[in-house]
Amino acid sequence: MSRTRALPFVLDVLDQGFWLYRRHLRSFALVAATLLTALAIGAMALSALIRASLGNSDVWLLFTWFLALLLGYPLLLYAFAALSRAADAALSGRPIRLRESLRLAPGRACRMVLFNSVFAIITGIAAGAIGVAFACPLIFGLGMAGAIFSAFLLDSSSAAFLAMFGIFGQISTLWSMWIAGAWLAGLIFALQPFAIEAQNFRMALQRMTGLLDAQIGRTLLMFASAGAIFGTLAVIYTGSLIMLLLLIADNVELNLPATAGDAIAIVVIVGSLVLLLPPLAIWMTIFHRRLIQERDGVELAAWIDAWRAAAQAASIGNRAQNPYERLTTR
């Protein structure tokens, strides 16, 4: 079986994912909104509780966001698993039903969260190392450029340095979102054996490690491409909404309570995720299904070749042992 080249393969997966998302936009948005709404309600309740009990300091605000992410991590994984099940149903020609997408055995869900937590730590360390490997030369280059402008262009050094700092800042932000998106795509891909396949934990783990080892360059390109698209859209879409809300608040001069501000921020972020997260799950589901089909096809072809070779060897051996057939063939 011929191997597909990496870049056309990844572009085809992305194109099919966009097409599937546009066709079933309402269904995917319903599945995502059902679970992310529960996450938003829990985050708002936690924020109100901490502000009422511990105060409105920035330290407690950061602690609130960290605790919300920590407690909401299993629910977020469940949302990705439900979106993957919905994508698998659409790819198989079945209608997307909310109840079927949300159906997941508790024991299987616990094993999925346990495996994905370990996988998230390992891949997070690798993603952080990759991010630092790019950020360190960028920071060093920024410092050298600032020193050069200060030495040779004394009149316009400040403006040039600020412009360069802004450019490098944008590149660093996009690079960080790219790495974070690729890491998130890897986590969603690791959910697929637990979400769309009826296998035990050992078989799911073997399936995942086997798929990650096959053509690692193509797998990394798939994660990076999906992460780049998600990161760019997240920065542009969510950032634009937040800036618009801040602009409206400054012009209207609204004096909202801190709890109301937290609620608005949570609603904006969750509403953005309802639209931005489904394509990631769709791409990883399509990618997983294609890898499974490719691997099964290669194994089937190898099995057929081995069976054919064994059958031919047995036929030649039978002819050599039968003297009557040897005489008649002459």
Tab-separated table of N, CA and C in Angstrom, residues 6-125:
chain	number	residue	atom	x	y	z
A	6	ALA	N	3.102	13.684	3.429
A	6	ALA	CA	2.621	14.274	4.677
A	6	ALA	C	1.775	15.524	4.443
A	7	LEU	N	2.298	16.496	3.679
A	7	LEU	CA	1.595	17.771	3.539
A	7	LEU	C	0.248	17.629	2.828
A	8	PRO	N	0.141	16.947	1.671
A	8	PRO	CA	-1.196	16.761	1.082
A	8	PRO	C	-2.144	15.992	1.989
A	9	PHE	N	-1.616	15.031	2.723
A	9	PHE	CA	-2.448	14.269	3.650
A	9	PHE	C	-3.038	15.183	4.727
A	10	VAL	N	-2.205	16.026	5.334
A	10	VAL	CA	-2.666	16.920	6.398
A	10	VAL	C	-3.650	17.953	5.851
A	11	LEU	N	-3.361	18.516	4.682
A	11	LEU	CA	-4.275	19.497	4.092
A	11	LEU	C	-5.622	18.881	3.770
A	12	ASP	N	-5.628	17.638	3.320
A	12	ASP	CA	-6.888	16.967	3.023
A	12	ASP	C	-7.695	16.723	4.293
A	13	VAL	N	-7.022	16.357	5.381
A	13	VAL	CA	-7.707	16.162	6.661
A	13	VAL	C	-8.313	17.475	7.148
A	14	LEU	N	-7.556	18.553	7.067
A	14	LEU	CA	-8.070	19.855	7.494
A	14	LEU	C	-9.256	20.298	6.640
A	15	ASP	N	-9.170	20.083	5.342
A	15	ASP	CA	-10.264	20.474	4.457
A	15	ASP	C	-11.526	19.652	4.737
A	16	GLN	N	-11.372	18.357	4.921
A	16	GLN	CA	-12.527	17.525	5.234
A	16	GLN	C	-13.126	17.900	6.588
A	17	GLY	N	-12.275	18.264	7.543
A	17	GLY	CA	-12.783	18.673	8.847
A	17	GLY	C	-13.594	19.955	8.777
A	18	PHE	N	-13.113	20.947	8.015
A	18	PHE	CA	-13.879	22.177	7.847
A	18	PHE	C	-15.221	21.900	7.156
A	19	TRP	N	-15.192	21.038	6.151
A	19	TRP	CA	-16.437	20.719	5.442
A	19	TRP	C	-17.431	20.032	6.371
A	20	LEU	N	-16.966	19.105	7.172
A	20	LEU	CA	-17.849	18.398	8.095
A	20	LEU	C	-18.389	19.345	9.171
A	21	TYR	N	-17.565	20.262	9.628
A	21	TYR	CA	-18.005	21.214	10.651
A	21	TYR	C	-19.072	22.161	10.096
A	22	ARG	N	-18.867	22.638	8.878
A	22	ARG	CA	-19.876	23.517	8.274
A	22	ARG	C	-21.192	22.774	8.063
A	23	ARG	N	-21.123	21.520	7.694
A	23	ARG	CA	-22.345	20.772	7.401
A	23	ARG	C	-23.143	20.474	8.667
A	24	HIS	N	-22.449	20.212	9.785
A	24	HIS	CA	-23.121	19.847	11.040
A	24	HIS	C	-22.819	20.874	12.130
A	25	LEU	N	-22.828	22.149	11.768
A	25	LEU	CA	-22.449	23.191	12.712
A	25	LEU	C	-23.374	23.204	13.934
A	26	ARG	N	-24.666	23.117	13.731
A	26	ARG	CA	-25.603	23.174	14.850
A	26	ARG	C	-25.432	21.994	15.793
A	27	SER	N	-25.242	20.832	15.245
A	27	SER	CA	-25.104	19.639	16.082
A	27	SER	C	-23.834	19.699	16.929
A	28	PHE	N	-22.717	20.078	16.313
A	28	PHE	CA	-21.473	20.177	17.075
A	28	PHE	C	-21.555	21.292	18.115
A	29	ALA	N	-22.160	22.416	17.760
A	29	ALA	CA	-22.305	23.512	18.722
A	29	ALA	C	-23.197	23.098	19.887
A	30	LEU	N	-24.236	22.294	19.622
A	30	LEU	CA	-25.115	21.828	20.693
A	30	LEU	C	-24.373	20.908	21.653
A	31	VAL	N	-23.588	19.988	21.119
A	31	VAL	CA	-22.819	19.076	21.973
A	31	VAL	C	-21.819	19.856	22.823
A	32	ALA	N	-21.097	20.798	22.194
A	32	ALA	CA	-20.107	21.576	22.939
A	32	ALA	C	-20.765	22.481	23.968
A	33	ALA	N	-21.882	23.121	23.598
A	33	ALA	CA	-22.536	24.047	24.519
A	33	ALA	C	-23.129	23.320	25.718
A	34	THR	N	-23.595	22.087	25.531
A	34	THR	CA	-24.196	21.348	26.638
A	34	THR	C	-23.201	21.136	27.774
A	35	LEU	N	-21.971	20.771	27.439
A	35	LEU	CA	-20.973	20.497	28.467
A	35	LEU	C	-20.233	21.748	28.910
A	36	LEU	N	-19.935	22.642	27.990
A	36	LEU	CA	-19.206	23.851	28.366
A	36	LEU	C	-20.072	24.815	29.172
A	37	THR	N	-21.383	24.751	29.005
A	37	THR	CA	-22.262	25.564	29.846
A	37	THR	C	-22.166	25.137	31.301
A	38	ALA	N	-22.125	23.822	31.518
A	38	ALA	CA	-21.927	23.336	32.887
A	38	ALA	C	-20.589	23.798	33.450
A	39	LEU	N	-19.558	23.804	32.608
A	39	LEU	CA	-18.249	24.296	33.038
A	39	LEU	C	-18.304	25.787	33.365
A	40	ALA	N	-19.021	26.562	32.571
A	40	ALA	CA	-19.136	27.999	32.825
A	40	ALA	C	-19.891	28.274	34.116
A	41	ILE	N	-20.971	27.534	34.361
A	41	ILE	CA	-21.738	27.731	35.601
A	41	ILE	C	-20.884	27.405	36.821
A	42	GLY	N	-20.136	26.316	36.734
A	42	GLY	CA	-19.250	25.964	37.847
A	42	GLY	C	-18.173	27.000	38.083
A	43	ALA	N	-17.599	27.546	36.996
A	43	ALA	CA	-16.557	28.577	37.136
A	43	ALA	C	-17.129	29.854	37.747
A	44	MET	N	-18.339	30.266	37.329
A	44	MET	CA	-18.942	31.466	37.899
A	44	MET	C	-19.279	31.270	39.367
A	45	ALA	N	-19.776	30.086	39.734
A	45	ALA	CA	-20.080	29.811	41.139
A	45	ALA	C	-18.812	29.814	41.986
A	46	LEU	N	-17.744	29.229	41.464
A	46	LEU	CA	-16.475	29.218	42.191
A	46	LEU	C	-15.919	30.623	42.356
A	47	SER	N	-16.007	31.436	41.309
A	47	SER	CA	-15.516	32.809	41.383
A	47	SER	C	-16.297	33.620	42.413
A	48	ALA	N	-17.615	33.478	42.389
A	48	ALA	CA	-18.438	34.216	43.360
A	48	ALA	C	-18.150	33.769	44.785
A	49	LEU	N	-17.929	32.461	44.990
A	49	LEU	CA	-17.643	31.946	46.323
A	49	LEU	C	-16.312	32.462	46.858
A	50	ILE	N	-15.280	32.445	46.015
A	50	ILE	CA	-13.962	32.901	46.457
A	50	ILE	C	-13.953	34.405	46.697
A	51	ARG	N	-14.621	35.163	45.842
A	51	ARG	CA	-14.663	36.615	46.042
A	51	ARG	C	-15.435	36.970	47.311
A	52	ALA	N	-16.507	36.240	47.592
A	52	ALA	CA	-17.290	36.534	48.787
A	52	ALA	C	-16.577	36.114	50.063
A	53	SER	N	-15.744	35.065	49.967
A	53	SER	CA	-15.102	34.544	51.174
A	53	SER	C	-13.715	35.116	51.407
A	54	LEU	N	-12.946	35.322	50.313
A	54	LEU	CA	-11.533	35.662	50.460
A	54	LEU	C	-11.174	37.040	49.938
A	55	GLY	N	-12.086	37.720	49.258
A	55	GLY	CA	-11.793	39.070	48.810
A	55	GLY	C	-11.612	39.173	47.307
A	56	ASN	N	-11.242	40.377	46.852
A	56	ASN	CA	-11.148	40.677	45.424
A	56	ASN	C	-9.718	40.934	44.958
A	57	SER	N	-8.740	40.419	45.648
A	57	SER	CA	-7.359	40.672	45.252
A	57	SER	C	-7.016	39.892	43.987
A	58	ASP	N	-5.971	40.354	43.295
A	58	ASP	CA	-5.537	39.703	42.066
A	58	ASP	C	-4.991	38.298	42.322
A	59	VAL	N	-4.400	38.116	43.497
A	59	VAL	CA	-3.871	36.791	43.825
A	59	VAL	C	-4.990	35.763	43.898
A	60	TRP	N	-6.072	36.129	44.543
A	60	TRP	CA	-7.209	35.198	44.632
A	60	TRP	C	-7.889	35.028	43.282
A	61	LEU	N	-7.838	36.070	42.438
A	61	LEU	CA	-8.401	35.934	41.099
A	61	LEU	C	-7.616	34.908	40.283
A	62	LEU	N	-6.280	34.976	40.332
A	62	LEU	CA	-5.462	33.979	39.641
A	62	LEU	C	-5.680	32.589	40.220
A	63	PHE	N	-5.826	32.507	41.531
A	63	PHE	CA	-6.096	31.215	42.162
A	63	PHE	C	-7.449	30.663	41.703
A	64	THR	N	-8.431	31.539	41.518
A	64	THR	CA	-9.746	31.104	41.044
A	64	THR	C	-9.664	30.498	39.652
A	65	TRP	N	-8.936	31.172	38.747
A	65	TRP	CA	-8.801	30.655	37.384
A	65	TRP	C	-8.039	29.332	37.371
A	66	PHE	N	-6.999	29.243	38.182
A	66	PHE	CA	-6.237	27.990	38.243
A	66	PHE	C	-7.097	26.857	38.782
A	67	LEU	N	-7.853	27.118	39.834
A	67	LEU	CA	-8.701	26.082	40.412
A	67	LEU	C	-9.824	25.682	39.460
A	68	ALA	N	-10.363	26.654	38.717
A	68	ALA	CA	-11.410	26.346	37.750
A	68	ALA	C	-10.880	25.455	36.629
A	69	LEU	N	-9.662	25.753	36.154
A	69	LEU	CA	-9.061	24.911	35.116
A	69	LEU	C	-8.771	23.506	35.635
A	70	LEU	N	-8.285	23.415	36.875
A	70	LEU	CA	-7.958	22.111	37.458
A	70	LEU	C	-9.204	21.264	37.651
A	71	LEU	N	-10.249	21.862	38.199
A	71	LEU	CA	-11.483	21.106	38.432
A	71	LEU	C	-12.247	20.856	37.137
A	72	GLY	N	-12.096	21.752	36.157
A	72	GLY	CA	-12.824	21.584	34.906
A	72	GLY	C	-12.114	20.735	33.877
A	73	TYR	N	-10.893	20.278	34.188
A	73	TYR	CA	-10.132	19.480	33.225
A	73	TYR	C	-10.847	18.183	32.842
A	74	PRO	N	-11.363	17.390	33.817
A	74	PRO	CA	-12.106	16.175	33.405
A	74	PRO	C	-13.334	16.487	32.557
A	75	LEU	N	-14.046	17.565	32.898
A	75	LEU	CA	-15.222	17.918	32.100
A	75	LEU	C	-14.823	18.362	30.702
A	76	LEU	N	-13.681	19.042	30.581
A	76	LEU	CA	-13.210	19.451	29.257
A	76	LEU	C	-12.825	18.233	28.418
A	77	LEU	N	-12.185	17.251	29.039
A	77	LEU	CA	-11.873	16.010	28.328
A	77	LEU	C	-13.137	15.286	27.901
A	78	TYR	N	-14.126	15.294	28.766
A	78	TYR	CA	-15.414	14.679	28.427
A	78	TYR	C	-16.052	15.391	27.241
A	79	ALA	N	-15.925	16.721	27.188
A	79	ALA	CA	-16.472	17.469	26.057
A	79	ALA	C	-15.766	17.088	24.758
A	80	PHE	N	-14.448	16.947	24.806
A	80	PHE	CA	-13.718	16.534	23.607
A	80	PHE	C	-14.096	15.111	23.193
A	81	ALA	N	-14.273	14.230	24.170
A	81	ALA	CA	-14.687	12.863	23.849
A	81	ALA	C	-16.071	12.852	23.200
A	82	ALA	N	-16.988	13.674	23.715
A	82	ALA	CA	-18.329	13.749	23.125
A	82	ALA	C	-18.285	14.314	21.712
A	83	LEU	N	-17.462	15.333	21.490
A	83	LEU	CA	-17.318	15.885	20.141
A	83	LEU	C	-16.689	14.871	19.193
A	84	SER	N	-15.751	14.073	19.688
A	84	SER	CA	-15.141	13.035	18.851
A	84	SER	C	-16.156	11.964	18.483
A	85	ARG	N	-17.011	11.602	19.420
A	85	ARG	CA	-18.067	10.622	19.123
A	85	ARG	C	-19.058	11.186	18.101
A	86	ALA	N	-19.355	12.478	18.224
A	86	ALA	CA	-20.246	13.109	17.248
A	86	ALA	C	-19.599	13.138	15.865
A	87	ALA	N	-18.310	13.443	15.806
A	87	ALA	CA	-17.608	13.450	14.519
A	87	ALA	C	-17.537	12.051	13.925
A	88	ASP	N	-17.323	11.038	14.759
A	88	ASP	CA	-17.276	9.670	14.262
A	88	ASP	C	-18.635	9.244	13.702
A	89	ALA	N	-19.712	9.665	14.359
A	89	ALA	CA	-21.048	9.360	13.844
A	89	ALA	C	-21.289	10.030	12.494
A	90	ALA	N	-20.874	11.296	12.367
A	90	ALA	CA	-21.062	11.994	11.094
A	90	ALA	C	-20.218	11.370	9.991
A	91	LEU	N	-19.002	10.961	10.299
A	91	LEU	CA	-18.143	10.333	9.298
A	91	LEU	C	-18.661	8.960	8.883
A	92	SER	N	-19.362	8.293	9.776
A	92	SER	CA	-19.927	6.976	9.463
A	92	SER	C	-21.289	7.057	8.783
A	93	GLY	N	-21.789	8.276	8.554
A	93	GLY	CA	-23.074	8.434	7.897
A	93	GLY	C	-24.266	8.365	8.826
A	94	ARG	N	-24.043	8.397	10.147
A	94	ARG	CA	-25.133	8.355	11.110
A	94	ARG	C	-25.472	9.770	11.554
A	95	PRO	N	-26.711	10.018	11.958
A	95	PRO	CA	-27.052	11.351	12.475
A	95	PRO	C	-26.397	11.597	13.835
A	96	ILE	N	-26.084	12.837	14.109
A	96	ILE	CA	-25.459	13.205	15.381
A	96	ILE	C	-26.564	13.384	16.419
A	97	ARG	N	-26.586	12.504	17.403
A	97	ARG	CA	-27.559	12.571	18.490
A	97	ARG	C	-26.838	12.948	19.775
A	98	LEU	N	-27.415	13.890	20.503
A	98	LEU	CA	-26.780	14.394	21.716
A	98	LEU	C	-26.615	13.293	22.755
A	99	ARG	N	-27.638	12.494	22.938
A	99	ARG	CA	-27.563	11.447	23.967
A	99	ARG	C	-26.503	10.411	23.620
A	100	GLU	N	-26.422	10.044	22.362
A	100	GLU	CA	-25.406	9.074	21.943
A	100	GLU	C	-24.000	9.647	22.067
A	101	SER	N	-23.832	10.924	21.788
A	101	SER	CA	-22.511	11.541	21.890
A	101	SER	C	-22.053	11.654	23.337
A	102	LEU	N	-22.992	11.878	24.247
A	102	LEU	CA	-22.640	12.046	25.652
A	102	LEU	C	-22.511	10.731	26.401
A	103	ARG	N	-22.905	9.623	25.790
A	103	ARG	CA	-22.874	8.340	26.478
A	103	ARG	C	-21.439	7.824	26.585
A	104	LEU	N	-20.959	7.685	27.809
A	104	LEU	CA	-19.609	7.178	28.066
A	104	LEU	C	-19.616	6.513	29.437
A	105	ALA	N	-19.167	5.276	29.486
A	105	ALA	CA	-19.177	4.515	30.741
A	105	ALA	C	-18.301	5.198	31.784
A	106	PRO	N	-18.728	5.246	33.051
A	106	PRO	CA	-17.931	5.925	34.089
A	106	PRO	C	-16.535	5.340	34.255
A	107	GLY	N	-16.427	4.005	34.252
A	107	GLY	CA	-15.114	3.394	34.397
A	107	GLY	C	-14.191	3.737	33.242
A	108	ARG	N	-14.739	3.710	32.052
A	108	ARG	CA	-13.939	4.063	30.872
A	108	ARG	C	-13.545	5.536	30.909
A	109	ALA	N	-14.443	6.385	31.385
A	109	ALA	CA	-14.128	7.812	31.491
A	109	ALA	C	-13.017	8.051	32.511
A	110	CYS	N	-13.026	7.330	33.636
A	110	CYS	CA	-11.965	7.490	34.635
A	110	CYS	C	-10.617	7.047	34.083
A	111	ARG	N	-10.584	5.938	33.369
A	111	ARG	CA	-9.328	5.487	32.766
A	111	ARG	C	-8.845	6.469	31.705
A	112	MET	N	-9.789	7.052	30.967
A	112	MET	CA	-9.429	8.039	29.957
A	112	MET	C	-8.790	9.268	30.597
A	113	VAL	N	-9.380	9.760	31.683
A	113	VAL	CA	-8.834	10.933	32.364
A	113	VAL	C	-7.464	10.615	32.959
A	114	LEU	N	-7.304	9.419	33.534
A	114	LEU	CA	-6.025	9.038	34.130
A	114	LEU	C	-4.918	8.973	33.075
A	115	PHE	N	-5.197	8.295	31.976
A	115	PHE	CA	-4.189	8.188	30.917
A	115	PHE	C	-3.885	9.552	30.323
A	116	ASN	N	-4.911	10.348	30.102
A	116	ASN	CA	-4.695	11.641	29.460
A	116	ASN	C	-3.958	12.604	30.370
A	117	SER	N	-4.135	12.483	31.682
A	117	SER	CA	-3.403	13.340	32.609
A	117	SER	C	-1.903	13.061	32.533
A	118	VAL	N	-1.540	11.772	32.531
A	118	VAL	CA	-0.126	11.415	32.405
A	118	VAL	C	0.416	11.853	31.045
A	119	PHE	N	-0.371	11.621	30.004
A	119	PHE	CA	0.042	12.024	28.655
A	119	PHE	C	0.195	13.533	28.551
A	120	ALA	N	-0.678	14.284	29.228
A	120	ALA	CA	-0.608	15.746	29.197
A	120	ALA	C	0.660	16.250	29.858
A	121	ILE	N	1.073	15.614	30.964
A	121	ILE	CA	2.296	16.044	31.652
A	121	ILE	C	3.519	15.797	30.770
A	122	ILE	N	3.584	14.608	30.172
A	122	ILE	CA	4.745	14.265	29.343
A	122	ILE	C	4.831	15.175	28.117
A	123	THR	N	3.711	15.301	27.396
A	123	THR	CA	3.721	16.149	26.201
A	123	THR	C	3.845	17.624	26.550
A	124	GLY	N	3.362	18.024	27.730
A	124	GLY	CA	3.527	19.415	28.146
A	124	GLY	C	4.986	19.776	28.366
A	125	ILE	N	5.746	18.851	28.937
A	125	ILE	CA	7.187	19.088	29.113
A	125	ILE	C	7.869	19.213	27.755
